[in-house]
Coordinates of C-alpha atoms (C1' of nucleotides) in Angstrom, one line a residue:
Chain A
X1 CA -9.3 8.7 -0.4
X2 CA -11.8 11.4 1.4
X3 CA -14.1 8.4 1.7
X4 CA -12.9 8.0 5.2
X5 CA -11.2 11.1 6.4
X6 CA -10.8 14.9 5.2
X7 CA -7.9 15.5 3.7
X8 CA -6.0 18.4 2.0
X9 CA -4.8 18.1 -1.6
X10 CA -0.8 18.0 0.0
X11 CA -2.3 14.6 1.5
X12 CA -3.9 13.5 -1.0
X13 CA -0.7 13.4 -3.4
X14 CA 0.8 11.6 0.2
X15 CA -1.6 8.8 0.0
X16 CA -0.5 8.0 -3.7
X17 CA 3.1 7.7 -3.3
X18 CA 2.0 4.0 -1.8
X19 CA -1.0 1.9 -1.9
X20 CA -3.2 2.9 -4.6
X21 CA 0.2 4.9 -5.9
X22 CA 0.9 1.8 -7.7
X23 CA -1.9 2.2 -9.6
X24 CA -2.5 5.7 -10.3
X25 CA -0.6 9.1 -9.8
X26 CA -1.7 12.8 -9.8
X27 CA 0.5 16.4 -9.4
X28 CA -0.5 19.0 -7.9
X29 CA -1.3 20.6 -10.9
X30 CA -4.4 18.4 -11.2
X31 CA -5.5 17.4 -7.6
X32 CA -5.9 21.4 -7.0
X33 CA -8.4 22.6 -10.1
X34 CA -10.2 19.2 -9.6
X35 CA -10.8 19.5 -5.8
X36 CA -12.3 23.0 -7.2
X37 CA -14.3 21.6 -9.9
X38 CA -15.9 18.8 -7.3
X39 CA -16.8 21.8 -5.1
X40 CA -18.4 23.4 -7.7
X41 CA -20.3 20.3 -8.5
X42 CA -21.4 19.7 -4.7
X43 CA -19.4 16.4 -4.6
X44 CA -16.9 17.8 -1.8
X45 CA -16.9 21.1 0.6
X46 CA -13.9 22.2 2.2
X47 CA -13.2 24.3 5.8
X48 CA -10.1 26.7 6.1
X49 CA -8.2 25.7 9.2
X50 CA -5.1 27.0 10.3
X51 CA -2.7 24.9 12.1
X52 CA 0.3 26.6 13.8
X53 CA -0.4 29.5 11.3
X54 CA -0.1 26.8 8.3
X55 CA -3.2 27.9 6.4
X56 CA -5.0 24.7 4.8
X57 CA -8.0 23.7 3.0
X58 CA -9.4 20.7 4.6
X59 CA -11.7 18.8 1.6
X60 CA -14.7 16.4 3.1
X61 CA -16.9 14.1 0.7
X62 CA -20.5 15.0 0.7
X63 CA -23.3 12.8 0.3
X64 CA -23.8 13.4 -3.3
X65 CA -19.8 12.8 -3.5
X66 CA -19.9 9.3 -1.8
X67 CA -23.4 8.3 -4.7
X68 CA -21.6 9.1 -7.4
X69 CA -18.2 7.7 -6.2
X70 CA -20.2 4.5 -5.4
X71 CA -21.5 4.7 -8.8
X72 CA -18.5 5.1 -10.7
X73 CA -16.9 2.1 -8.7
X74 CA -19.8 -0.3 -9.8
X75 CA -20.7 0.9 -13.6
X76 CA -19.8 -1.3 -16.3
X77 CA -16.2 -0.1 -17.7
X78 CA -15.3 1.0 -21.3
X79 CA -14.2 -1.6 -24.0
X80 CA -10.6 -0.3 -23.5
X81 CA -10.6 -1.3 -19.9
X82 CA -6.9 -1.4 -18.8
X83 CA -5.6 -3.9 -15.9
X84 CA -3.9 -0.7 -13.6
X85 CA -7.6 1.1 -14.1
X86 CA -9.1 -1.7 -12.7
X87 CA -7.4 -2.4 -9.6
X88 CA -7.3 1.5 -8.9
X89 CA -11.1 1.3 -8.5
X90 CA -10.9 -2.7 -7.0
X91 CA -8.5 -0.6 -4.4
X92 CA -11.0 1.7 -3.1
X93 CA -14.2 -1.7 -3.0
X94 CA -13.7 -2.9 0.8
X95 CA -17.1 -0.9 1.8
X96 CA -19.0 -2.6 -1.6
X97 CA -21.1 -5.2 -1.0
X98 CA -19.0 -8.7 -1.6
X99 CA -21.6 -9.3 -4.5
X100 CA -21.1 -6.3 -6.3
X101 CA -17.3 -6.9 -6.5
X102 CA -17.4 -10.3 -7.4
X103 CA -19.7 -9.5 -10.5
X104 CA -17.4 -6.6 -11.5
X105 CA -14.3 -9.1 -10.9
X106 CA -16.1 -12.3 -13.2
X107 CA -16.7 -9.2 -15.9
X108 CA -13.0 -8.6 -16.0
X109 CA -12.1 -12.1 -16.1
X110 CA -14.1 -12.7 -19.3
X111 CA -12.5 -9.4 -21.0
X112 CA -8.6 -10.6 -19.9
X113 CA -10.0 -14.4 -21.0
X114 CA -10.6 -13.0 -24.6
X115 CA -7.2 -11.1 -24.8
X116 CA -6.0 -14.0 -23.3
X117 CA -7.2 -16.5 -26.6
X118 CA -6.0 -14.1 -29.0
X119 CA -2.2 -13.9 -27.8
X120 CA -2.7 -17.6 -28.0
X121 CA -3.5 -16.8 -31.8
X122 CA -0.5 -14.6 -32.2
X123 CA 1.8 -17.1 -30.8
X124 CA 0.7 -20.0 -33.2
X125 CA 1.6 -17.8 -36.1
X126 CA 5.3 -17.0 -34.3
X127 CA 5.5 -21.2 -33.5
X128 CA 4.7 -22.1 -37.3
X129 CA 8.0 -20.0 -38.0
X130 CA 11.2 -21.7 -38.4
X131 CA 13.5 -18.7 -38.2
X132 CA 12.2 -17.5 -34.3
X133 CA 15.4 -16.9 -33.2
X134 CA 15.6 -13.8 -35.2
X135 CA 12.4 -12.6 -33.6
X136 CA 13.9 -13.9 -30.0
X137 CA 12.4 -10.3 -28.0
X138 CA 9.4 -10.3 -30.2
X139 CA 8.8 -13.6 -28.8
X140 CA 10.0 -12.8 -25.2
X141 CA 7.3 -10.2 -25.2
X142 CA 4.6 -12.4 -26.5
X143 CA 5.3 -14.8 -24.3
X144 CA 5.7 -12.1 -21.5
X145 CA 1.8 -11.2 -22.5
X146 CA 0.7 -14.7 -22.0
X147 CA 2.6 -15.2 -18.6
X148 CA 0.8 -11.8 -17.6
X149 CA -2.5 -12.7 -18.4
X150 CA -2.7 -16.9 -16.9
X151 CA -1.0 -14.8 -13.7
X152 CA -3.8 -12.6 -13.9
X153 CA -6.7 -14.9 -14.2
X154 CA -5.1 -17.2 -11.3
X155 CA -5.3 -13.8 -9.1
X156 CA -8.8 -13.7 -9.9
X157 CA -9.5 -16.7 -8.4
X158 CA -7.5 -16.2 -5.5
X159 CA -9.6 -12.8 -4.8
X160 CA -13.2 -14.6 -5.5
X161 CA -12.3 -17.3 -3.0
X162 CA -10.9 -14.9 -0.7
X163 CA -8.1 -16.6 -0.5
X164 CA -5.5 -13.7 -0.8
X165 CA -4.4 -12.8 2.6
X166 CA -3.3 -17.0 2.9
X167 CA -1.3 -16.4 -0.6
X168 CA -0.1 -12.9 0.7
X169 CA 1.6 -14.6 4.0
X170 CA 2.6 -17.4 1.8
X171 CA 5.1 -15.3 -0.1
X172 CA 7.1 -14.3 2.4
X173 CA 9.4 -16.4 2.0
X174 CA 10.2 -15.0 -1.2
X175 CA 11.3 -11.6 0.2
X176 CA 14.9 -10.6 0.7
Chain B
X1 CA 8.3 -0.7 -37.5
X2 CA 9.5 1.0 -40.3
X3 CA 13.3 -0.5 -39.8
X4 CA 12.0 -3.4 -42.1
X5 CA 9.9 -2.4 -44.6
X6 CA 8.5 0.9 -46.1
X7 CA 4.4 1.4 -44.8
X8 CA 1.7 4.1 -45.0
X9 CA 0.2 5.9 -41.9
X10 CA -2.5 3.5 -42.2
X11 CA -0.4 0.3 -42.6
X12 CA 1.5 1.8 -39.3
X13 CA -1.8 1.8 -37.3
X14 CA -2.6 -1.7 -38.6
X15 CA 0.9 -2.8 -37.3
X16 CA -0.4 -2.2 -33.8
X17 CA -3.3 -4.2 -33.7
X18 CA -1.7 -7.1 -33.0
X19 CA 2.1 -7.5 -31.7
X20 CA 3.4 -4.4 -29.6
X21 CA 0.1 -3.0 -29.6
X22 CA -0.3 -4.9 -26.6
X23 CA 2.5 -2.0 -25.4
X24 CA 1.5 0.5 -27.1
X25 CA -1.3 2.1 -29.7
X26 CA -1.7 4.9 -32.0
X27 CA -4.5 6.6 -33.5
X28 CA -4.5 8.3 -36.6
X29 CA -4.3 12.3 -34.8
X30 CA -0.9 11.3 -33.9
X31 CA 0.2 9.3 -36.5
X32 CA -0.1 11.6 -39.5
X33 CA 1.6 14.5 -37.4
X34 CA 4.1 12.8 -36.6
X35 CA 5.6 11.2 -40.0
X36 CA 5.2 14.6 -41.4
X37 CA 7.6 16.0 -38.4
X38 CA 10.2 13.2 -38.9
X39 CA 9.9 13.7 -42.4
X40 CA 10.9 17.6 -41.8
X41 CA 13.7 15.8 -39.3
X42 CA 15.1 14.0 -42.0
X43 CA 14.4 10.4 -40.2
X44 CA 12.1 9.3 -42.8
X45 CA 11.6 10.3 -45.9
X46 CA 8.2 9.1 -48.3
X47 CA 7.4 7.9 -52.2
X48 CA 3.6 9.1 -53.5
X49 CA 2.4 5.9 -54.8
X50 CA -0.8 5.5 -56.5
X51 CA -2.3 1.8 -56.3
X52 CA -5.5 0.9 -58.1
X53 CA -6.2 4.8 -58.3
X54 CA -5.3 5.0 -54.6
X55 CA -3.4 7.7 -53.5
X56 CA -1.0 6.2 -50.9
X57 CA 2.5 7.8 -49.4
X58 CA 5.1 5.5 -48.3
X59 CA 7.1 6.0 -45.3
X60 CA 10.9 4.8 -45.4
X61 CA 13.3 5.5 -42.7
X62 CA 17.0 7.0 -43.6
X63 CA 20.2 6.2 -42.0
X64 CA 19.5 9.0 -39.9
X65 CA 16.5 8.0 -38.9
X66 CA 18.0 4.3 -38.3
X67 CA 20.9 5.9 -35.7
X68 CA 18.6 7.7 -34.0
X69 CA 16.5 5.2 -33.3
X70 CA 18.8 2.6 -32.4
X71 CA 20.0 5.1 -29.6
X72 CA 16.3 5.5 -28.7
X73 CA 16.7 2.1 -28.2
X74 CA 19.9 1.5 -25.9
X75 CA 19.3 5.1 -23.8
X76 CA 19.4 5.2 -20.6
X77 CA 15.8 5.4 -19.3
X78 CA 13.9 8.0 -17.0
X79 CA 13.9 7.3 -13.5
X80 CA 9.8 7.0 -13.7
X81 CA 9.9 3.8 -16.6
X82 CA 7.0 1.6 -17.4
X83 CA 7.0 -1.8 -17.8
X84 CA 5.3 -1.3 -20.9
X85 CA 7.3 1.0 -22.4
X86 CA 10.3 -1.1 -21.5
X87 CA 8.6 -3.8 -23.5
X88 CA 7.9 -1.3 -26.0
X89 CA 11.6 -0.7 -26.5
X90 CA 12.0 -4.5 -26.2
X91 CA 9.9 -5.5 -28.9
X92 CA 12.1 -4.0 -31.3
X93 CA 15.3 -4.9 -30.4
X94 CA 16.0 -8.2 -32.2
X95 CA 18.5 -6.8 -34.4
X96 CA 20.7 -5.3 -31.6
X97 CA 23.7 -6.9 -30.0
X98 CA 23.4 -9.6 -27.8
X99 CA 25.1 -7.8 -24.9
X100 CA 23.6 -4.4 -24.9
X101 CA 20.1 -5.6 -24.5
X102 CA 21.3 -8.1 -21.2
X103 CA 22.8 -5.0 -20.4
X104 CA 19.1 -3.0 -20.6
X105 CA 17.3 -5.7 -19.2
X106 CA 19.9 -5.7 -16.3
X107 CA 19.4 -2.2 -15.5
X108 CA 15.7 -2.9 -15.7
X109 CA 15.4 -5.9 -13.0
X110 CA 17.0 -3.7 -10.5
X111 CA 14.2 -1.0 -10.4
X112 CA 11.7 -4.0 -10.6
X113 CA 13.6 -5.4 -7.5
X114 CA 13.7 -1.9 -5.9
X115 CA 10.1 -1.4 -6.2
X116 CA 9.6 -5.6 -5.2
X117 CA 11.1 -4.1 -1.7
X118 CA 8.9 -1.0 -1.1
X119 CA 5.9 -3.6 -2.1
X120 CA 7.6 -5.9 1.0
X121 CA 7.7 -2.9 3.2
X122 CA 4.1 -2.1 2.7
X123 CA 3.2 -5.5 3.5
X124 CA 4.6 -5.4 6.5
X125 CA 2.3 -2.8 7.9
X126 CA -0.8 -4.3 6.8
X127 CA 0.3 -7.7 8.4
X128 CA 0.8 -6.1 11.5
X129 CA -3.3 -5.1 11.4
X130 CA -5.4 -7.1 13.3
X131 CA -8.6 -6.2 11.0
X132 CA -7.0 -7.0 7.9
X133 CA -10.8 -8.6 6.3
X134 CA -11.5 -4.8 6.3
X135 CA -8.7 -3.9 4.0
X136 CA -9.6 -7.2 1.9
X137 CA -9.4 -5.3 -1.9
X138 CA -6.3 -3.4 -0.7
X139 CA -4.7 -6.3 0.7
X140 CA -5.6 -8.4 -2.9
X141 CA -4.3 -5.0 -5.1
X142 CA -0.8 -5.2 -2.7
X143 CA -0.4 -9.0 -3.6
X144 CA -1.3 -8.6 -7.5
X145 CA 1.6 -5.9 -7.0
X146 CA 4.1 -8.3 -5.6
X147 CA 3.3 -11.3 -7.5
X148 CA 3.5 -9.1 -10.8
X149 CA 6.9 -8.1 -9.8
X150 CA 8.0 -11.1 -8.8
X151 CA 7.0 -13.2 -12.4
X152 CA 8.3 -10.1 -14.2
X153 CA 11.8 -10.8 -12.5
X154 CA 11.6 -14.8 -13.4
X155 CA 10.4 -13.5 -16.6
X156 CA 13.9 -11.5 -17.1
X157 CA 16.0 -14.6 -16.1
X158 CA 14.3 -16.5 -18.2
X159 CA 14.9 -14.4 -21.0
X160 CA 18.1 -13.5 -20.3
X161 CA 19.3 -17.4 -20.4
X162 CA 17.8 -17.3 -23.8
X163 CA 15.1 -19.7 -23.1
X164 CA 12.1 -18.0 -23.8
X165 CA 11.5 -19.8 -26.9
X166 CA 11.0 -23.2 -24.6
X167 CA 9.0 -21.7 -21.9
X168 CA 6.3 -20.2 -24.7
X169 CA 6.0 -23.9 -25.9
X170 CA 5.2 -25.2 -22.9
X171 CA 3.0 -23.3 -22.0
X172 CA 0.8 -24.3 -24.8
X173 CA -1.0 -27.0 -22.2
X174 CA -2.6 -24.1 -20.6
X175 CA -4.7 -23.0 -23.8
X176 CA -8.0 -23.3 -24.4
Chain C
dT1 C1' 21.9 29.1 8.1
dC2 C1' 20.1 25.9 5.1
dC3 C1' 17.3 22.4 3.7
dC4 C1' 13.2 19.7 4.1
dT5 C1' 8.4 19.4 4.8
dC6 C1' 3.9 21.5 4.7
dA7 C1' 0.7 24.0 1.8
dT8 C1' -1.8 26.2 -2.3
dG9 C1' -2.0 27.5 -6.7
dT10 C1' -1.1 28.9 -11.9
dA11 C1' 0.8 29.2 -16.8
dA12 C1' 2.8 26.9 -20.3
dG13 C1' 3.6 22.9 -22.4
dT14 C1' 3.0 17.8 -23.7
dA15 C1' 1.0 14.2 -25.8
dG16 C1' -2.0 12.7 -27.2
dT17 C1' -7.7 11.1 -28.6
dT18 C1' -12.2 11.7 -30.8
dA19 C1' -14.8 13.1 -34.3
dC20 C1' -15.2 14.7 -38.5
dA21 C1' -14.3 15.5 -43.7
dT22 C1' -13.2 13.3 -48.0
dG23 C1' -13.2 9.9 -51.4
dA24 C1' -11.9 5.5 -53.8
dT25 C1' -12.1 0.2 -53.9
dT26 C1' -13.6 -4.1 -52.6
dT27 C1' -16.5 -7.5 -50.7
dC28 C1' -21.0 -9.4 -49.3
Chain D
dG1 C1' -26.4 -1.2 -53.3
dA2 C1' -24.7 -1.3 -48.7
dA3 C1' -21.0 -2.0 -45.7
dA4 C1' -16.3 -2.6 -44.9
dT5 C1' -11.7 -1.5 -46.0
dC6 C1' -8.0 1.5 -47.8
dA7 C1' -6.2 6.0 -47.2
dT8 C1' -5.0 10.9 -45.6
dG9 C1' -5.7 14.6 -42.9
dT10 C1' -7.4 18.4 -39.4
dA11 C1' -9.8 21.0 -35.5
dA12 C1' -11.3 20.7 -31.1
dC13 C1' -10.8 18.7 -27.1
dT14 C1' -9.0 16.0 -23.0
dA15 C1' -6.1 15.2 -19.4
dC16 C1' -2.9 15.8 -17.7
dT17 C1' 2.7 17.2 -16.3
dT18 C1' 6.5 20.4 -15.3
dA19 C1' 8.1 24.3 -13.6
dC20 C1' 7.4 28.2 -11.3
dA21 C1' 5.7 31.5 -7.6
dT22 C1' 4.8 32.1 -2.8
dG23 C1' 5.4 31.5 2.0
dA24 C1' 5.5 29.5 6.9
dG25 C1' 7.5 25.9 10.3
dG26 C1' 10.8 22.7 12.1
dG27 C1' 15.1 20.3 12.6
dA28 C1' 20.4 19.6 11.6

DNA sequence: TCCCTCATGTAAGTAGTTACATGATTTC
DNA sequence: GAAATCATGTAACTACTTACATGAGGGA
């Protein structure tokens, strides 16, 4: 979020309660002592302003900051990747080079692809059953799974062709 | 998952491999801690087997144990929910009335509509943008959040008119 | 006057995970 | 005879959240 402007940690908890908010969520409580620790480190300086006798701490990135951010955006992800992670970094990818994010997006197809195929596994043992009414939620939840994952993998493609803005008007007609 | 049968710690952890693991997952540092506390709550209560000169304890839940859990269940949630800990809670609730769980899911599609709307309103300001290809990755994170919401709340009629069951079948022309 | 927003920060608590220690059985 | 599985458990650590403490400015 300092990628672009300076911002104090009071805006920074601002920012998340949209956009990347969906996503991911910080208090106070940890925004402050890591703004400290990344000071420490040299990955962001801050200058003491006072604005109509409001004191504030103003954080910038620093060059260091904006490497290692741009490495952390790119590096391959853990084997317990979770969808929310991932679009909380694909949120913050717009100055990446296109190729970059497409490689990191094919990655994540292949990993939701393979949780995809064993759901399918799951739900042939719930089909071969002949009492599945009495497992009606367990199903519901399966089948939730599924429809979450094919939605997921359709997205994907929507993104790689850059076809999301079309789909994004599209919608509207959905809204209320 | 104890409702059913009695199982060890390590029997509870396999349990979550498959099935509401997609939810939610345990490992072992809270498991073990935990039985022992609901053990000293009176919700379960445990046998020391030994099978083929392993040392085993078996977990059963008491009619305590049962109650308490079934209000777990049907409790009003907190204001901040997940969907996956609503399908956490909805995993298990096959053995529940009918009617209290339309009830929950009720309550449940209006905070995803709620939250559909706020998704809406964002929209709105980023159509209004004129360089909207510099906000590409923000723009596709904003429509995975609205299309989510919106085949979560198809998902919810769908379940609720008890027709789950067909709409996992037919789905089976998508597998690979 | 009262409440909301702006603004920073800490102490205590929550809810776990990871890695290790231990040891038997079973399968390749 | 090595590796995987069955089985229980703990200590150290991680990564927060909640609630509190403090205080100024602005609007109804």
């Amino acid at each position: 979020m300092l990628y672009r402007n300076a911002l104090t940690g009071y805006d920074l908890r601002k920012c998340m309660e949209n956009g990347v908010g969906m996503f991911y969520k910080a208090s106070y409580g940890s925004i402050y002592p890591l703004l400290e620790k990344l000071s420490e480190q040299g990955m962001v300086s801050y200058t003491e302003n006072t604005v109509s006798n409001r004191k504030q701490k103003k954080y910038a990135i620093s060059d260091k900051g904006r490497k290692h951010f741009d490495y952390w955006l790119t590096e391959y992800e853990p084997s317990d990747l979770k969808i929310e992670a991932f679009m909380a970094k694909l949120y913050f990818c717009d100055h990446l080079e296109e190729s970059l994010v497409t490689e990191k997006m094919e990655c994540f197809c292949e990993r939701i692809n393979r949780k995809l195929q064993e759901l399918y596994q799951e739900r042939k043992q719930y089909l071969k059953m002949t009492n599945q009414e009495e497992f009606y939620y367990k199903l519901s939840t399966l089948y939730f799974g599924i429809t979450k994952l094919q939605s997921l993998l359709d997205w994907c493609n929507v993104v790689k062709n850059r076809s999301s803005l079309e789909y994004l008007i599209m919608q509207e007609n959905r809204e209320m």
